[in-house]
Coordinates of N, CA and C in Angstrom, one line a residue:
X65 N 15.7 -13.1 11.7 CA 14.6 -12.5 12.0 C 14.2 -11.7 10.6
X66 N 12.9 -11.6 10.1 CA 12.5 -10.8 9.2 C 12.5 -9.4 9.5
X67 N 12.7 -8.6 8.5 CA 13.0 -7.3 8.5 C 11.0 -6.5 8.5
X68 N 11.0 -5.7 9.4 CA 9.4 -5.3 9.0 C 9.5 -4.6 8.0
X69 N 8.1 -4.7 7.2 CA 8.2 -4.0 5.7 C 7.3 -3.0 6.2
X70 N 7.9 -1.8 5.6 CA 7.3 -0.6 5.6 C 6.9 0.2 4.4
X71 N 5.8 0.8 4.2 CA 5.2 1.5 2.9 C 5.0 3.1 3.3
X72 N 5.6 4.0 2.7 CA 5.1 5.4 3.0 C 4.2 5.9 1.8
X73 N 3.1 6.3 2.0 CA 2.1 6.8 1.3 C 2.3 8.2 0.6
X74 N 2.3 8.3 -0.8 CA 2.5 9.6 -1.3 C 1.5 10.0 -2.0
X75 N 0.4 9.1 -2.2 CA -0.7 9.6 -3.3 C -1.7 8.2 -3.3
X76 N -3.0 8.6 -3.8 CA -4.0 7.6 -4.2 C -4.6 7.6 -5.4
X77 N -5.1 6.5 -6.2 CA -5.6 6.8 -7.3 C -6.7 5.3 -7.3
X78 N -7.7 5.3 -8.2 CA -8.5 4.3 -8.2 C -8.8 4.0 -9.9
X79 N -8.9 2.6 -10.2 CA -9.2 2.2 -11.5 C -10.5 1.2 -11.3
X80 N -11.4 1.5 -12.4 CA -12.4 0.9 -12.5 C -12.2 -0.8 -12.3
X81 N -13.0 -1.7 -11.5 CA -13.0 -3.0 -11.5 C -11.6 -3.4 -10.6
X82 N -11.1 -2.4 -10.2 CA -9.7 -2.9 -9.4 C -9.8 -2.2 -8.1
X83 N -10.5 -1.1 -7.8 CA -10.6 -0.3 -6.7 C -9.4 0.7 -6.3
X84 N -9.3 1.1 -5.3 CA -8.4 2.1 -4.9 C -6.8 1.5 -4.7
X85 N -5.9 2.4 -5.0 CA -4.5 1.7 -4.7 C -4.1 3.0 -3.6
X86 N -2.9 2.7 -2.9 CA -1.8 3.5 -2.3 C -0.8 3.4 -3.2
X87 N -0.1 4.7 -3.2 CA 0.9 4.9 -4.4 C 2.1 5.4 -3.2
X88 N 3.2 5.1 -3.1 CA 4.3 5.5 -2.4 C 5.7 5.0 -2.8
X89 N 6.4 4.6 -1.7 CA 7.6 3.9 -1.7 C 7.8 3.2 -0.8
X90 N 8.3 1.9 -1.1 CA 8.9 0.8 -0.1 C 9.9 1.3 1.0
X91 N 9.7 1.8 2.0 CA 11.0 2.1 3.0 C 11.9 1.2 3.3
X92 N 11.2 0.0 3.5 CA 12.1 -1.2 3.9 C 11.4 -2.6 3.8
X93 N 12.0 -3.7 3.8 CA 11.3 -5.0 4.0 C 10.8 -5.4 2.6
X94 N 10.1 -6.5 2.6 CA 9.3 -6.9 1.3 C 7.9 -7.2 1.5
X95 N 7.2 -6.7 0.5 CA 5.9 -6.8 0.4 C 5.5 -7.8 -0.5
X96 N 4.6 -8.7 0.0 CA 4.0 -9.7 -1.0 C 2.3 -9.8 -1.0
X97 N 2.0 -10.3 -2.0 CA 0.4 -10.5 -2.1 C 0.0 -11.6 -0.9
X98 N -1.1 -11.0 -0.2 CA -1.7 -11.8 0.8 C -1.3 -11.2 2.2
X99 N -0.5 -10.2 2.2 CA 0.1 -9.7 3.5 C -1.0 -8.6 3.8
X100 N -1.2 -8.6 5.0 CA -2.1 -7.4 5.7 C -1.4 -6.2 5.9
X101 N -1.8 -4.8 5.5 CA -1.0 -3.8 5.8 C -2.1 -2.8 6.8
X102 N -1.3 -2.5 7.7 CA -2.0 -1.4 8.3 C -1.5 -0.1 9.0
X103 N -2.0 0.9 9.3 CA -1.5 2.1 9.8 C -1.2 2.3 11.4
X104 N -0.6 3.0 11.7 CA -0.5 3.3 13.1 C -1.5 4.5 13.7
X105 N -2.3 4.4 14.6 CA -2.7 3.0 15.1 C -3.4 2.2 14.4
X106 N -3.4 0.9 14.5 CA -3.7 -0.4 13.8 C -5.2 -0.7 13.8
X107 N -5.9 0.4 13.6 CA -7.4 0.3 13.4 C -8.3 -0.1 11.9
X108 N -7.2 0.3 11.1 CA -7.6 0.0 9.8 C -6.6 -1.1 9.0
X109 N -7.1 -2.0 8.4 CA -6.2 -3.1 7.6 C -6.8 -3.5 6.4
X110 N -6.1 -3.7 5.5 CA -6.5 -4.3 4.1 C -5.2 -5.2 3.7
X111 N -5.9 -6.3 2.9 CA -5.1 -7.2 2.3 C -4.6 -7.0 1.0
X112 N -3.1 -7.0 0.7 CA -2.5 -6.9 -0.6 C -3.1 -8.0 -1.6
X113 N -3.5 -7.4 -2.8 CA -3.8 -8.4 -3.9 C -3.1 -8.1 -5.2
X114 N -2.2 -7.3 -5.2 CA -1.4 -6.9 -6.1 C -0.5 -5.6 -6.0
X115 N 1.0 -5.8 -6.5 CA 1.9 -4.8 -6.3 C 2.2 -4.3 -7.6
X116 N 1.8 -2.9 -7.7 CA 2.4 -2.5 -9.1 C 3.6 -1.6 -9.1
X117 N 4.2 -1.5 -10.1 CA 5.5 -0.5 -10.3 C 5.2 0.7 -11.3
X118 N 5.2 1.9 -10.8 CA 4.9 3.0 -12.0 C 6.3 3.7 -11.9
X119 N 6.4 4.3 -13.2 CA 7.3 5.0 -13.5 C 7.1 6.2 -14.4
X120 N 7.9 7.2 -14.3 CA 7.7 8.5 -15.3 C 9.3 8.5 -15.4
X121 N 9.7 8.1 -16.7 CA 11.1 7.9 -17.4 C 11.7 9.2 -17.7
X122 N 10.9 10.3 -18.1 CA 11.4 11.5 -18.4 C 11.8 12.3 -17.0
X123 N 11.1 12.1 -16.0 CA 11.4 12.6 -14.8 C 12.4 11.6 -14.0
X124 N 12.6 10.6 -14.3 CA 13.4 9.5 -13.5 C 12.9 9.4 -12.4
X125 N 11.5 9.1 -12.2 CA 11.0 8.7 -10.8 C 10.0 7.7 -10.9
X126 N 10.1 7.0 -9.8 CA 9.6 5.6 -9.8 C 8.9 5.1 -8.4
X127 N 7.8 4.7 -8.6 CA 6.8 4.5 -7.3 C 6.2 3.1 -7.5
X128 N 5.9 2.6 -6.3 CA 5.1 1.2 -6.0 C 3.6 1.8 -5.7
X129 N 2.6 0.7 -6.1 CA 1.4 0.7 -5.7 C 1.0 -0.5 -5.2
X130 N 0.0 -0.3 -4.1 CA -0.5 -1.6 -3.3 C -2.1 -1.8 -3.8
X131 N -2.5 -2.7 -4.3 CA -3.9 -3.0 -4.7 C -4.4 -3.8 -3.5
X132 N -5.8 -3.6 -3.2 CA -6.3 -4.3 -2.2 C -7.3 -5.3 -2.6
X133 N -7.3 -6.5 -1.9 CA -8.2 -7.5 -2.2 C -9.8 -7.0 -2.0
X134 N -10.0 -6.2 -0.7 CA -11.3 -5.8 -0.5 C -11.9 -4.7 -1.3
X135 N -11.0 -4.2 -2.5 CA -11.4 -3.1 -3.5 C -12.3 -1.9 -2.9
X136 N -11.6 -1.3 -1.8 CA -12.4 -0.3 -1.0 C -12.6 1.1 -1.9
X137 N -13.4 2.0 -2.0 CA -13.6 3.0 -2.7 C -12.5 4.0 -2.3
X138 N -12.1 4.9 -3.3 CA -10.9 6.0 -3.1 C -11.2 6.6 -2.0
X139 N -12.3 7.3 -1.6 CA -12.4 8.0 -0.5 C -12.4 7.3 0.8
X140 N -12.4 5.9 0.9 CA -12.3 5.2 2.1 C -10.6 5.1 2.3
X141 N -9.9 4.8 1.1 CA -8.5 4.5 1.3 C -7.9 5.8 1.6
X142 N -8.3 7.1 1.1 CA -7.8 8.3 1.6 C -7.8 8.6 3.1
X143 N -9.2 8.3 3.6 CA -9.4 8.3 5.1 C -8.8 7.5 5.9
X144 N -8.6 6.2 5.5 CA -7.7 5.4 6.4 C -6.4 5.5 6.2
X145 N -5.7 5.9 5.0 CA -4.5 6.0 4.8 C -4.0 7.3 4.3
X146 N -4.1 8.2 4.9 CA -3.9 9.7 4.2 C -2.3 9.8 3.8
X147 N -2.1 10.6 2.8 CA -0.4 10.9 2.5 C 0.3 11.4 3.6
X148 N 1.4 10.4 3.7 CA 2.5 10.7 4.7 C 2.3 9.6 5.7
X149 N 1.3 8.6 5.7 CA 1.1 7.5 6.4 C 2.1 6.5 6.2
X150 N 2.8 5.8 7.1 CA 3.6 4.7 7.0 C 2.8 3.5 7.3
X151 N 2.4 2.7 6.2 CA 1.9 1.3 6.5 C 2.8 0.3 7.0
X152 N 2.3 -0.5 7.7 CA 3.2 -1.9 8.1 C 2.4 -2.9 7.7
X153 N 3.3 -3.9 7.2 CA 2.5 -5.2 6.7 C 3.0 -6.4 7.5
X154 N 2.3 -7.2 7.6 CA 2.3 -8.7 8.1 C 1.8 -9.8 7.4
X155 N 2.2 -11.0 7.5 CA 1.5 -11.9 7.0 C 0.2 -12.3 7.2
X156 N -0.5 -12.7 6.4 CA -2.1 -12.9 6.5 C -2.4 -13.6 7.9
X157 N -1.6 -14.9 8.0 CA -2.0 -15.8 8.8 C -1.3 -15.6 10.2
X158 N -0.5 -14.5 10.4 CA 0.2 -14.3 11.5 C -0.9 -14.0 12.8
X159 N -0.3 -14.2 14.0 CA -1.4 -14.0 14.8 C -1.5 -12.5 15.3
X160 N -2.4 -12.2 16.0 CA -2.7 -10.8 16.4 C -1.8 -10.5 17.8

């Protein structure tokens, strides 16, 4: 059985032409492009189009960032997935 993929949101940012990202850490599981992420309650979901690795070598800190196919604006991502939210991921083709 696959382990549930969970991602804890610690920040947000936006890049032109890419849309908004959620930044944080993978708590468990594996994230892949094409997976659907949602928060609890599952009323908002987005599709992963990219997974980025971010680091600050001087501070020895590392994060991951999820990029979304839908390219939502930053304010939308902040509202849907505030800091502290734990996102859960599932395959795009999985049944509801």
